[in-house]
PDB file of C-alpha atoms in Angstrom:
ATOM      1  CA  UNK A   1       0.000   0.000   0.000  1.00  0.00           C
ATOM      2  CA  UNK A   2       1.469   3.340  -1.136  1.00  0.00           C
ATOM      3  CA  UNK A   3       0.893   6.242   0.842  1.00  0.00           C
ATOM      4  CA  UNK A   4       0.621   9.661   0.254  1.00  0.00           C
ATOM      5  CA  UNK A   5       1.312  12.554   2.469  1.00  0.00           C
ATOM      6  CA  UNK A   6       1.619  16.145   2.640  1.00  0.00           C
ATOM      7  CA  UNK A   7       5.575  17.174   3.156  1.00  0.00           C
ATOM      8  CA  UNK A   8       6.794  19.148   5.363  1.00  0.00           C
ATOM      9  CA  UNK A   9       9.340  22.677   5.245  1.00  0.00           C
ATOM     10  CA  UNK A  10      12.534  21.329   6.625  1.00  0.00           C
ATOM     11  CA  UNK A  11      16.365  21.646   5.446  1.00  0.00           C
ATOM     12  CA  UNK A  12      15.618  17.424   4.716  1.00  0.00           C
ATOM     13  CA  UNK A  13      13.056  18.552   2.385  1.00  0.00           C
ATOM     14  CA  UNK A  14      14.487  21.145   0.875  1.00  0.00           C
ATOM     15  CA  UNK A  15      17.590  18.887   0.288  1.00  0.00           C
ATOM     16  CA  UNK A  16      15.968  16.095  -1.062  1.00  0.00           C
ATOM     17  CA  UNK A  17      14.171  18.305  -3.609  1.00  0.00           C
ATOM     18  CA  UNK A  18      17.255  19.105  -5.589  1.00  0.00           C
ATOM     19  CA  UNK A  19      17.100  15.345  -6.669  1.00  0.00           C
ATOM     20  CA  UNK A  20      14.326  15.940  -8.943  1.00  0.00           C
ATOM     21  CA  UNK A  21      14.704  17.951 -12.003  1.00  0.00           C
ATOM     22  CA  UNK A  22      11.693  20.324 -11.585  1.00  0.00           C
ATOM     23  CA  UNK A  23      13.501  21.791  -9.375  1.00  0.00           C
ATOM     24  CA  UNK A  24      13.190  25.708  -9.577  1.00  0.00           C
ATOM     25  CA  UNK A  25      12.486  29.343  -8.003  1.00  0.00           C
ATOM     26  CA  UNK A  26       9.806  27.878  -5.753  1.00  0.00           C
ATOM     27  CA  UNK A  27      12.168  25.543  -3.869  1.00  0.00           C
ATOM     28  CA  UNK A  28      14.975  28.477  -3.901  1.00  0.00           C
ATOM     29  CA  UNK A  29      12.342  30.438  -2.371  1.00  0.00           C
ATOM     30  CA  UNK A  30      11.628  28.271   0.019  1.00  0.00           C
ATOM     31  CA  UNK A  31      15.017  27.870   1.197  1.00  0.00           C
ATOM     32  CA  UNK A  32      15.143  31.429   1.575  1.00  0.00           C
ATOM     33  CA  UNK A  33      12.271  31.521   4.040  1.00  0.00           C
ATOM     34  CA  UNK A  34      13.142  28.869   5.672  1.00  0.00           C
ATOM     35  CA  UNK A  35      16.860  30.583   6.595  1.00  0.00           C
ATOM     36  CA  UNK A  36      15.095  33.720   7.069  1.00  0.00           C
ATOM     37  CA  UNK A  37      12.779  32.311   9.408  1.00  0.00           C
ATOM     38  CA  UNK A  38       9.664  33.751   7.441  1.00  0.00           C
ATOM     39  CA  UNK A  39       8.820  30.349   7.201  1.00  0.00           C
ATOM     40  CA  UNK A  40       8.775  27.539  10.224  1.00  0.00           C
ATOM     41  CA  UNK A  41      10.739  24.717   9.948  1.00  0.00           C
ATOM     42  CA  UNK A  42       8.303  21.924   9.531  1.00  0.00           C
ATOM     43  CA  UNK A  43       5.381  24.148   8.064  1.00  0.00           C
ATOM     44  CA  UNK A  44       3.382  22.821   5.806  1.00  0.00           C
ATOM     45  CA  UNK A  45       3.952  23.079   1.917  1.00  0.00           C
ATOM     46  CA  UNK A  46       2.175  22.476  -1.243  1.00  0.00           C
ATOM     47  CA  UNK A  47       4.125  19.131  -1.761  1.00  0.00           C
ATOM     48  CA  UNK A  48       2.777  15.831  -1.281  1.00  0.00           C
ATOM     49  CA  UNK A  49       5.407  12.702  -1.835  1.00  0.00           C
ATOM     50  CA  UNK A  50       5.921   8.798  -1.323  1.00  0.00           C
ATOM     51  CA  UNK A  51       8.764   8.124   0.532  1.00  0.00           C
ATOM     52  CA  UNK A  52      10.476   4.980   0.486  1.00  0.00           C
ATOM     53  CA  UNK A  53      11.929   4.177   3.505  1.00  0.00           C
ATOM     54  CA  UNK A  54      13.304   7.212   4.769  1.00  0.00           C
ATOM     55  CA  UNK A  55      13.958   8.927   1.267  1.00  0.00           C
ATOM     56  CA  UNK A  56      11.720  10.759  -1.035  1.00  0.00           C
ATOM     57  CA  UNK A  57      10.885   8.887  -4.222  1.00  0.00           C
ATOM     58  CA  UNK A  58       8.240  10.779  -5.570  1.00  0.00           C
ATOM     59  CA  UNK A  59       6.331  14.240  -5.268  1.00  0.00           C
ATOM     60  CA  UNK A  60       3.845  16.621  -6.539  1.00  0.00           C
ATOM     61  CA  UNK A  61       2.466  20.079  -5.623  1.00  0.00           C
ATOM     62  CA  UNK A  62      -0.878  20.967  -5.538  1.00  0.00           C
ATOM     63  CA  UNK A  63      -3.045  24.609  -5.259  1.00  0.00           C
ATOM     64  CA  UNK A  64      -6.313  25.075  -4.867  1.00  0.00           C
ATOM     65  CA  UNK A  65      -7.394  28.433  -7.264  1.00  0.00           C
ATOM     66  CA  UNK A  66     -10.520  30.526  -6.282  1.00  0.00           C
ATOM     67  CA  UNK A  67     -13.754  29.659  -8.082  1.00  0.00           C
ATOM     68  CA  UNK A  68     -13.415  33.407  -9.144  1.00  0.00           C
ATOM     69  CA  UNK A  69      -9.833  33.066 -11.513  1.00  0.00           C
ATOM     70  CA  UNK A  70     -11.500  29.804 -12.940  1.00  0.00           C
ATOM     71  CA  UNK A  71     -11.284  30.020 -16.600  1.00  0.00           C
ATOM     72  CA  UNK A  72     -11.047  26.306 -17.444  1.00  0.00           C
ATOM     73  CA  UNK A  73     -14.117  24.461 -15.847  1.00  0.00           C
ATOM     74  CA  UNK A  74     -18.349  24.654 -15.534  1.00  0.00           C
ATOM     75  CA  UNK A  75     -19.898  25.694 -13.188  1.00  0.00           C
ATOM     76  CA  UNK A  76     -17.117  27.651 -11.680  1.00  0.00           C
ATOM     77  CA  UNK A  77     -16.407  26.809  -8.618  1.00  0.00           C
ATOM     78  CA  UNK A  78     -12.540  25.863  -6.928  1.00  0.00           C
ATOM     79  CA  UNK A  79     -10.243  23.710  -8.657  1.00  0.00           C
ATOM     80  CA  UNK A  80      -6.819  22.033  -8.579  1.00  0.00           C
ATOM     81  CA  UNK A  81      -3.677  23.045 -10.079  1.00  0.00           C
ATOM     82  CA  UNK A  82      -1.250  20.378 -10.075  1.00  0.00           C
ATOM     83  CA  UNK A  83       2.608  20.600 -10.819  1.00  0.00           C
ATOM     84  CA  UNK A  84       5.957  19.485 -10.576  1.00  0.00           C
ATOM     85  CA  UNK A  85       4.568  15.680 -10.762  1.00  0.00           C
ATOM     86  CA  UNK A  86       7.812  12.994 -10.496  1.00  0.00           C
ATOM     87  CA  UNK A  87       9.279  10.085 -10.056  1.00  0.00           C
ATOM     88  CA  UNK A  88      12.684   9.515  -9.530  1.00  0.00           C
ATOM     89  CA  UNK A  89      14.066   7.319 -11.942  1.00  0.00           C
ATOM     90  CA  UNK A  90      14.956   4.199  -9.484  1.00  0.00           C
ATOM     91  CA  UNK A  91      11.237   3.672  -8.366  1.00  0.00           C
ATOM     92  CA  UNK A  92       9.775   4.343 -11.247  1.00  0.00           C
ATOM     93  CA  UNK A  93       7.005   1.514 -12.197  1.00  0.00           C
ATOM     94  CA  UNK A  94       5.831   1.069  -8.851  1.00  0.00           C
ATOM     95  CA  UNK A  95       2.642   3.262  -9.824  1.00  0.00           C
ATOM     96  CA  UNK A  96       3.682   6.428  -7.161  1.00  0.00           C
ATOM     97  CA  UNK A  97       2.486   8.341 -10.624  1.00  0.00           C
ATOM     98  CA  UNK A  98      -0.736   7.335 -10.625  1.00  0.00           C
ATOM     99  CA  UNK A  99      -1.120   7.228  -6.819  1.00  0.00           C
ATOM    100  CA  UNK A 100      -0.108  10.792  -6.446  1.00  0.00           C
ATOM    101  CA  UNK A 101      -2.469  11.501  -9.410  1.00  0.00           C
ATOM    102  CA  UNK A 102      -5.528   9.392  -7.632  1.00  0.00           C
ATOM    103  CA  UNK A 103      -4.725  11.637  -4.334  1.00  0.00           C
ATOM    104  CA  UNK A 104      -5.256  14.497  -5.846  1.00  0.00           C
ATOM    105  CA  UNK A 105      -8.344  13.321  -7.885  1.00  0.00           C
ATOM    106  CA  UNK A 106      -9.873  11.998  -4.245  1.00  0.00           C
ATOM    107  CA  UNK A 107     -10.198  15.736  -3.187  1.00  0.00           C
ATOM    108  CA  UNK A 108     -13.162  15.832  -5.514  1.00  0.00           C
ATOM    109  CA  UNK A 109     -12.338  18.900  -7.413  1.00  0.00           C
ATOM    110  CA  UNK A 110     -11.428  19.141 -11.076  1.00  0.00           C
ATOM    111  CA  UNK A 111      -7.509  19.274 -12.401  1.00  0.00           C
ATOM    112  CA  UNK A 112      -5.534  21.122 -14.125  1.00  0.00           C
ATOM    113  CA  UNK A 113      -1.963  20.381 -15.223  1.00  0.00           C
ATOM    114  CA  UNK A 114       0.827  21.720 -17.585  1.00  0.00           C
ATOM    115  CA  UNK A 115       3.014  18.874 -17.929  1.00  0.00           C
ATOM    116  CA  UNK A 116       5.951  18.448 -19.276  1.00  0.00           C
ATOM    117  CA  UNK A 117       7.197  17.912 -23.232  1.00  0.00           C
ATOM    118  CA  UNK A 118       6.308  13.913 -23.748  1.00  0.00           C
ATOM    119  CA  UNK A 119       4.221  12.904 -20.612  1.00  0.00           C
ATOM    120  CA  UNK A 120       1.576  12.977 -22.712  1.00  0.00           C
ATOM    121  CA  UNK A 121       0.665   9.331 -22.478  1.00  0.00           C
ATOM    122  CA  UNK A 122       0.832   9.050 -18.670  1.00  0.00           C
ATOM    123  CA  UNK A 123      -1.542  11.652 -18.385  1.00  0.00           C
ATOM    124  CA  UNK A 124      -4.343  10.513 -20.697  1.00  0.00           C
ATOM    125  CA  UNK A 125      -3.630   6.976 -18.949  1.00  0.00           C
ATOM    126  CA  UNK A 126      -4.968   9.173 -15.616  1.00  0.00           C
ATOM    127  CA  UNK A 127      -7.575  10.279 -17.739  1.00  0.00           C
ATOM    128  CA  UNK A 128      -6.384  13.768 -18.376  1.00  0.00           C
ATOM    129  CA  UNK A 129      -7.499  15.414 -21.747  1.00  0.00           C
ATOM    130  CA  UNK A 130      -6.481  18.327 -23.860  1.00  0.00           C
ATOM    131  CA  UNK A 131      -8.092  21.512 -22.749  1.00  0.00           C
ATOM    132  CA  UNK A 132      -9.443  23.383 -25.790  1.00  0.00           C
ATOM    133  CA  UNK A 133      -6.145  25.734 -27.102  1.00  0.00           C
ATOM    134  CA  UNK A 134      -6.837  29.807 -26.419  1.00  0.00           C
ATOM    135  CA  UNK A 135      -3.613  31.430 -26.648  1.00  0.00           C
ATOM    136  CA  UNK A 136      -4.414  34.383 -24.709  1.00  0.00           C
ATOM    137  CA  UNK A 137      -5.657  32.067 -21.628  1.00  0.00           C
ATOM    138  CA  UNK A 138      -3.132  29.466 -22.325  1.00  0.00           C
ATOM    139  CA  UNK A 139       0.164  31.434 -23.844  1.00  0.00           C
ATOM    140  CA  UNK A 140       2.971  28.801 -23.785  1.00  0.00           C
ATOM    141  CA  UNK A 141       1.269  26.297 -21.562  1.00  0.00           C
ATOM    142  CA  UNK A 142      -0.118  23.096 -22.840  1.00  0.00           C
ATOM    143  CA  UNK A 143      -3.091  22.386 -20.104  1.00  0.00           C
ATOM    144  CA  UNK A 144      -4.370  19.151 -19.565  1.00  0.00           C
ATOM    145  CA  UNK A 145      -7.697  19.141 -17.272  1.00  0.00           C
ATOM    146  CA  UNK A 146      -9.577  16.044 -15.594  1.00  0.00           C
ATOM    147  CA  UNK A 147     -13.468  16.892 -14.567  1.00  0.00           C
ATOM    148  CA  UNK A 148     -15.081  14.753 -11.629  1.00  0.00           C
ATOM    149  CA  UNK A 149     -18.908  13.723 -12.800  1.00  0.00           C
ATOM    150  CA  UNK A 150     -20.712  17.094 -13.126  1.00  0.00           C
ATOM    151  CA  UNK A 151     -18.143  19.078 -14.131  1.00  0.00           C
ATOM    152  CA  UNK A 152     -17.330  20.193 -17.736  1.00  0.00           C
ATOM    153  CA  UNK A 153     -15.183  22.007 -19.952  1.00  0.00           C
ATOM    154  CA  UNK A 154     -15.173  25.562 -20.263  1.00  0.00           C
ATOM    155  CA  UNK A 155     -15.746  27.276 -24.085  1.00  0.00           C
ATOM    156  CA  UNK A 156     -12.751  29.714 -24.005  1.00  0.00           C
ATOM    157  CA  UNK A 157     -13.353  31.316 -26.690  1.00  0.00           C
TER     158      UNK A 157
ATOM    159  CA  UNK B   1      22.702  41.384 -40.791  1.00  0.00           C
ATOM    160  CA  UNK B   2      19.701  38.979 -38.828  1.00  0.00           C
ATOM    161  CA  UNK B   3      16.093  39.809 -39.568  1.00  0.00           C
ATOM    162  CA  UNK B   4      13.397  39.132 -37.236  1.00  0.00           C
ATOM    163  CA  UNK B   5      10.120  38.549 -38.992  1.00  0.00           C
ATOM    164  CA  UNK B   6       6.455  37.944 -38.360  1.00  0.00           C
ATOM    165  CA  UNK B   7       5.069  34.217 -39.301  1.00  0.00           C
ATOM    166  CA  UNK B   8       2.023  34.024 -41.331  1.00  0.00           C
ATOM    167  CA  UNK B   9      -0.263  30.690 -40.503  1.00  0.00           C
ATOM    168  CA  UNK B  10      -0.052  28.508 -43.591  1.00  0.00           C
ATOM    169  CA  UNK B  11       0.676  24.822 -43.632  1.00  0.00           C
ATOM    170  CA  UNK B  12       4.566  25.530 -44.861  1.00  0.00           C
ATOM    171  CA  UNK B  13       5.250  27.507 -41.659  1.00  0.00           C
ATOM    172  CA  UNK B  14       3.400  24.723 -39.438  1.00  0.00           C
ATOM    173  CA  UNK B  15       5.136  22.318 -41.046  1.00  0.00           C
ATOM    174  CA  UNK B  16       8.089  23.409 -39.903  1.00  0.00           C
ATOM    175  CA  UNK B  17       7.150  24.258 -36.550  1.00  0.00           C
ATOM    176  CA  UNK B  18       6.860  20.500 -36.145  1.00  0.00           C
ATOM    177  CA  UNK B  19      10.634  20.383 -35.928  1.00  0.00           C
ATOM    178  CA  UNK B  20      10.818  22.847 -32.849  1.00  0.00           C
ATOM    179  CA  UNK B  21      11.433  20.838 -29.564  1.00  0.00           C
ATOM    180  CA  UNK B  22       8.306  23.053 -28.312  1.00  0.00           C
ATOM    181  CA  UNK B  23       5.814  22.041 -30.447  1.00  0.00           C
ATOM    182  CA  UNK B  24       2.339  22.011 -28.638  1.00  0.00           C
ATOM    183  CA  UNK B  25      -1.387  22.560 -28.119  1.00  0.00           C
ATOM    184  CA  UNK B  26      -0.712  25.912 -29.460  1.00  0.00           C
ATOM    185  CA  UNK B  27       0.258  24.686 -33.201  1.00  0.00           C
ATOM    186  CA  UNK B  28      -1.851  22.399 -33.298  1.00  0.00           C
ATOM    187  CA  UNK B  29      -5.066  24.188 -32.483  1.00  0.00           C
ATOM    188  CA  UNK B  30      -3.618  26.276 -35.314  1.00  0.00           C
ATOM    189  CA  UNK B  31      -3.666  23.532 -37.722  1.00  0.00           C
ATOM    190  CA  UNK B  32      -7.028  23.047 -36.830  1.00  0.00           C
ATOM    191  CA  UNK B  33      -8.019  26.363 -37.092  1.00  0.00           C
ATOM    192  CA  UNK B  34      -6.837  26.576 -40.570  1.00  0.00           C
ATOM    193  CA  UNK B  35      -8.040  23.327 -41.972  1.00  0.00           C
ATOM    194  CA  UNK B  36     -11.378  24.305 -40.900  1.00  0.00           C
ATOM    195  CA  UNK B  37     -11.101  27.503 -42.024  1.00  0.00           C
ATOM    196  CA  UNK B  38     -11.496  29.638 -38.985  1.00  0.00           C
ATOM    197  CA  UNK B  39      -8.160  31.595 -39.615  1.00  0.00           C
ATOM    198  CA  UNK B  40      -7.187  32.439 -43.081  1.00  0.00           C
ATOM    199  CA  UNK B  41      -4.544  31.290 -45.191  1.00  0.00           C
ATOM    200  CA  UNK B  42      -1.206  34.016 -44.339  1.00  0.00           C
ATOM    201  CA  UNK B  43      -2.967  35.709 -41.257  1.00  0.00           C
ATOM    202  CA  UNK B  44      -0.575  36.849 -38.837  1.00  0.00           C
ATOM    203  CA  UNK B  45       0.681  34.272 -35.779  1.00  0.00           C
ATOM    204  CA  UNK B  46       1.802  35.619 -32.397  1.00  0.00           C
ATOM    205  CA  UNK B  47       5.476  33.804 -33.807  1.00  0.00           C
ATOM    206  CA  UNK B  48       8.786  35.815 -34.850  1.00  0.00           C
ATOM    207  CA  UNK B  49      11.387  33.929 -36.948  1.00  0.00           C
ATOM    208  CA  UNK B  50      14.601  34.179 -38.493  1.00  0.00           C
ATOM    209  CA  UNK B  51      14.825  32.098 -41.854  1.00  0.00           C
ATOM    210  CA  UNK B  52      18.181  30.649 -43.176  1.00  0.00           C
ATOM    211  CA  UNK B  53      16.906  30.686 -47.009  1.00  0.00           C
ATOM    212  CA  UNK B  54      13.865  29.108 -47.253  1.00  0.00           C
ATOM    213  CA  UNK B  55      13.724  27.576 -43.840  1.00  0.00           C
ATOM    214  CA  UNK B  56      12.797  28.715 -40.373  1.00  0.00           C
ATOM    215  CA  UNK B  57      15.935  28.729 -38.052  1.00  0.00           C
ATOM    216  CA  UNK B  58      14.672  30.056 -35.189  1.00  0.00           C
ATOM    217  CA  UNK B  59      11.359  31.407 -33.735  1.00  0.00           C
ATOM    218  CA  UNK B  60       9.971  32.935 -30.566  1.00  0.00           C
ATOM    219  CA  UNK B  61       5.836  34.051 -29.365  1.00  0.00           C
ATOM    220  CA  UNK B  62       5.206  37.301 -27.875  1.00  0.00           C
ATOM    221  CA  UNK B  63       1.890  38.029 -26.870  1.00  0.00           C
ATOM    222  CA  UNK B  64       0.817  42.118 -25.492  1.00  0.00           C
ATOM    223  CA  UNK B  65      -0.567  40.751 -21.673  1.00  0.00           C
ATOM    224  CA  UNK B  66      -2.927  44.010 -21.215  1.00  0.00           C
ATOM    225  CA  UNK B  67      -2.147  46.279 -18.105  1.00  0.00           C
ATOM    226  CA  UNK B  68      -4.639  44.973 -15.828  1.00  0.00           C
ATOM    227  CA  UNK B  69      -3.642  41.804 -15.695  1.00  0.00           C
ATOM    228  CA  UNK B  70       0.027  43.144 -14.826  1.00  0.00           C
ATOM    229  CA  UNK B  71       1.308  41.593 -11.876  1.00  0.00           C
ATOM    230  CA  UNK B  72       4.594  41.448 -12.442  1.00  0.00           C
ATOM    231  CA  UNK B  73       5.627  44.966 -13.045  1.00  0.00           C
ATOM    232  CA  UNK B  74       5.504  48.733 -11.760  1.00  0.00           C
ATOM    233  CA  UNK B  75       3.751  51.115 -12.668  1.00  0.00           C
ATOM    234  CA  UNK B  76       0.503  49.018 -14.505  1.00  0.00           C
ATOM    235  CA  UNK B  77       1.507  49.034 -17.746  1.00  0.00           C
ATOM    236  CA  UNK B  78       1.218  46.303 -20.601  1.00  0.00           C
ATOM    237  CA  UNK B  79       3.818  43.834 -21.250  1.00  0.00           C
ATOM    238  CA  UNK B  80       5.357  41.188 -23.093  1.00  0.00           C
ATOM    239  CA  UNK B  81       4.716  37.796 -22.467  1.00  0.00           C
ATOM    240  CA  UNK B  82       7.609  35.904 -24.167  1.00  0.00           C
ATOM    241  CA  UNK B  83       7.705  32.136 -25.051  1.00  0.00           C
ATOM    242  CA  UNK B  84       8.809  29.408 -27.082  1.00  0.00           C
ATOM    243  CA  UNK B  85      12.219  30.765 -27.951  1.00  0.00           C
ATOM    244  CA  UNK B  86      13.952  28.172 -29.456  1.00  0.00           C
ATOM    245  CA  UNK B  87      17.048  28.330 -32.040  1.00  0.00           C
ATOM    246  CA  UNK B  88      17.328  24.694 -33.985  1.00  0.00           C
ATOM    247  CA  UNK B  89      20.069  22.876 -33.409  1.00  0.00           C
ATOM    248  CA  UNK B  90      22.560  23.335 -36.588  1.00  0.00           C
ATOM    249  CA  UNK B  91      21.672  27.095 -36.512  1.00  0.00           C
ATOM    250  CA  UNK B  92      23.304  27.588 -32.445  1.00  0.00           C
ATOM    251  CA  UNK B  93      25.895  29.839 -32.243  1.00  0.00           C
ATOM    252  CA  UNK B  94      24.938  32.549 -35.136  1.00  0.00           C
ATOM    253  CA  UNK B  95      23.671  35.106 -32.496  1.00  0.00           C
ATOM    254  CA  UNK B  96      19.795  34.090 -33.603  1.00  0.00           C
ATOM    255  CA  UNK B  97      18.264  33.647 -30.129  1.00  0.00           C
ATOM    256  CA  UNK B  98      20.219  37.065 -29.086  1.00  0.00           C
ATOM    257  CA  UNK B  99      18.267  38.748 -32.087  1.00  0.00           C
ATOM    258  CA  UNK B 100      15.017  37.436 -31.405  1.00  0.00           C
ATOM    259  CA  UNK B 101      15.172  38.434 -27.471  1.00  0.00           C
ATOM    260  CA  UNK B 102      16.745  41.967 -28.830  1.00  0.00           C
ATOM    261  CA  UNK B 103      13.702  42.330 -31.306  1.00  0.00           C
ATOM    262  CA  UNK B 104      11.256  42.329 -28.265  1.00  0.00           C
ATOM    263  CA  UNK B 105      13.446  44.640 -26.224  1.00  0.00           C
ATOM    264  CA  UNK B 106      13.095  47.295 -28.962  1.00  0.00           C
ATOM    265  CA  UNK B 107       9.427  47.346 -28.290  1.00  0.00           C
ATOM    266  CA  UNK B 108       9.873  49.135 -25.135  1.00  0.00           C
ATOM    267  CA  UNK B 109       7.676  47.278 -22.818  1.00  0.00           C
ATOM    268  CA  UNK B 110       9.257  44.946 -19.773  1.00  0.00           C
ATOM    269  CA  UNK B 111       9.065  41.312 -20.528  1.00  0.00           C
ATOM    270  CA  UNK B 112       8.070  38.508 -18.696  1.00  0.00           C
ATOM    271  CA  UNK B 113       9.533  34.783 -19.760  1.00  0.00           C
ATOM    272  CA  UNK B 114       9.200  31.346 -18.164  1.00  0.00           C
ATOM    273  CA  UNK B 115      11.992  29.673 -19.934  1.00  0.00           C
ATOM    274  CA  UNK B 116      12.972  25.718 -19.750  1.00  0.00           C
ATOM    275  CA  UNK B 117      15.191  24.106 -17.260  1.00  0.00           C
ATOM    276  CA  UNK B 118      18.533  24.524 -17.724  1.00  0.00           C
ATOM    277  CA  UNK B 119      18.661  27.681 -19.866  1.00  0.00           C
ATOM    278  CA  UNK B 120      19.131  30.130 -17.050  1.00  0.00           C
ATOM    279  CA  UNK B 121      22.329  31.209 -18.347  1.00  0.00           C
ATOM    280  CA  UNK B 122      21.282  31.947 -21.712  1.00  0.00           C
ATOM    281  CA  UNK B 123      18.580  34.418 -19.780  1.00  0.00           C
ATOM    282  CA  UNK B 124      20.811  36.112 -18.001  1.00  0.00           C
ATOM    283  CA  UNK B 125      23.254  36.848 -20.312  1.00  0.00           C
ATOM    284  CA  UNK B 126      20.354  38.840 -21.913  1.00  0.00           C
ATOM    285  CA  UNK B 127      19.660  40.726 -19.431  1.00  0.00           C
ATOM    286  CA  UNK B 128      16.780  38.848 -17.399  1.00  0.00           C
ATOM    287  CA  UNK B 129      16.475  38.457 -13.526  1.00  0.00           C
ATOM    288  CA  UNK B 130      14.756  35.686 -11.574  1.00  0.00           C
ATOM    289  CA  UNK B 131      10.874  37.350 -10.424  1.00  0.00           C
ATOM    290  CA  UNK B 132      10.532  37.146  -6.986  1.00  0.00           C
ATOM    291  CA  UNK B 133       8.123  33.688  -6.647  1.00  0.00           C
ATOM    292  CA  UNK B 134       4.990  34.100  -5.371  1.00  0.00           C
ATOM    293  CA  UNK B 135       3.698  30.762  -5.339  1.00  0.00           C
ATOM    294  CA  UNK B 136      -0.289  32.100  -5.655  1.00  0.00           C
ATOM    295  CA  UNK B 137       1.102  33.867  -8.801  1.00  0.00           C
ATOM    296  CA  UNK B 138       3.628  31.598 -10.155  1.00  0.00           C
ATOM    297  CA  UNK B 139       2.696  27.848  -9.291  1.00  0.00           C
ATOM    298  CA  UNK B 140       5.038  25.677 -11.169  1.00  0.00           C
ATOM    299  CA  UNK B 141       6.597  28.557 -13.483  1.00  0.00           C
ATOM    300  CA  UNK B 142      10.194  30.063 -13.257  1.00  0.00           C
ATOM    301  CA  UNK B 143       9.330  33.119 -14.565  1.00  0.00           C
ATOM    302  CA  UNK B 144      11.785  35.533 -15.569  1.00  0.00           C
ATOM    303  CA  UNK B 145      11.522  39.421 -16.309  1.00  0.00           C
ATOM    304  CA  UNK B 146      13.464  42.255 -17.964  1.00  0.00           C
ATOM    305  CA  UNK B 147      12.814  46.145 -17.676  1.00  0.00           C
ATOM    306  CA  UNK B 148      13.463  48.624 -19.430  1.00  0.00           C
ATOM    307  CA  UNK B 149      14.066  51.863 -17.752  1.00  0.00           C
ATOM    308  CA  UNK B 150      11.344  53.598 -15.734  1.00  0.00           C
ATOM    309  CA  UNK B 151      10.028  49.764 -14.965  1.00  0.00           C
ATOM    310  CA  UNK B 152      10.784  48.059 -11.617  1.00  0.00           C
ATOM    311  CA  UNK B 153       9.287  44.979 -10.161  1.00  0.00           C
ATOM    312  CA  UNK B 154       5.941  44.368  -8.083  1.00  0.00           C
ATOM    313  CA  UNK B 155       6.361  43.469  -4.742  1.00  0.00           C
ATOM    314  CA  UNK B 156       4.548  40.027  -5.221  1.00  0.00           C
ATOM    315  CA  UNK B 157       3.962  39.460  -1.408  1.00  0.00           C
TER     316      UNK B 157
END
């Protein structure tokens, strides 16, 4: 049984988060505030992982956006925004991907994503699907979007 | 001498755009939109180029983010939201990217990019700093910003 949980702000953390390769300005930030003591050690982040044993194998953040910046999903109402979703390479196959992806999906709200270049087929394995294109929504992104029953797709034109 | 030029939408210019490593919803929802006839045959694309002969070498998308939806810069103001820079791989080295990023410069607006991994130093060499992350803002983006004078960062806090 794989389990989920929501990771703590600590210099472990941090640490183990330069093993993944999405790692960017919101980890560097986070270091910051954790040195600066804006942040406490052991707060709570947007990352959820799997740890094996006592390491981090895989990891995810999630956000929930306000009903009111919703320009993806009908009715409006809250929804997910999911990023930075990986495996590290060793314990890959294990399905931490999809049980990261299921956590997220057991919140009840619907997803977005921008994944990266050639995930593609993972994600429509999770039952993600294109959002409709509309470059001045979308710019550079490529969203993906996954509706609980009730929910649809937005027209953003 | 390099020169930067608008792309027109027609099926030679999105046939090449299948051999940029950032090929995505965005071309082909423009395929789409042509084959069905929705945009016309040469309208203008939100894409910049350099052509070595008769072949695209290099291309970047700039899209005008109004000022209201400016939270990245001071005072309000519109500004450039700059993606998909990418130079092909047997055209590296000629000073392309450099005259694409130059290009948007000239328009006088600040510019806002949220470049791939591992191209920070490309970035910087040009001129662009790290935005202060905001997660609320940012989520999984890197974003990175230039200013021209009289333009200084939002405090995104």
């Amino acid at each position: 049984m794989v389990k989920v949980e929501r990771l703590l702000v600590n210099f472990k953390t941090l640490e183990e988060f330069k093993r993944f390769k999405e790692y960017g300005n919101q980890e560097l930030s986070m270091v910051e505030d954790l040195e600066s003591n804006i942040i406490e050690n052991d707060s709570e982040s947007p990352f959820f992982g799997i740890y094996y044993g006592n390491a981090l194998a895989a990891r995810m953040s999630l956000y929930k956006v306000n009903a009111k910046y919703n320009f993806y999903f009908e009715p409006p109402r809250d929804y997910l925004e999911l990023w930075k979703l990986e495996v590290l390479p060793d314990h890959r196959g294990k399905g931490y991907g999809r049980a990261l992806v299921d956590f997220a999906k057991e919140m009840g709200l619907p997803i977005k994503t921008n994944p990266r270049i050639n995930s593609h087929g993972f994600w429509e394995k999770m039952g993600f699907e294109k959002a409709k294109y509309n470059m001045e929504r979308d710019l550079g992104e490529n969203p993906l979007i996954w509706m609980p029953s009730g929910v649809s797709e937005q027209d953003p034109s």
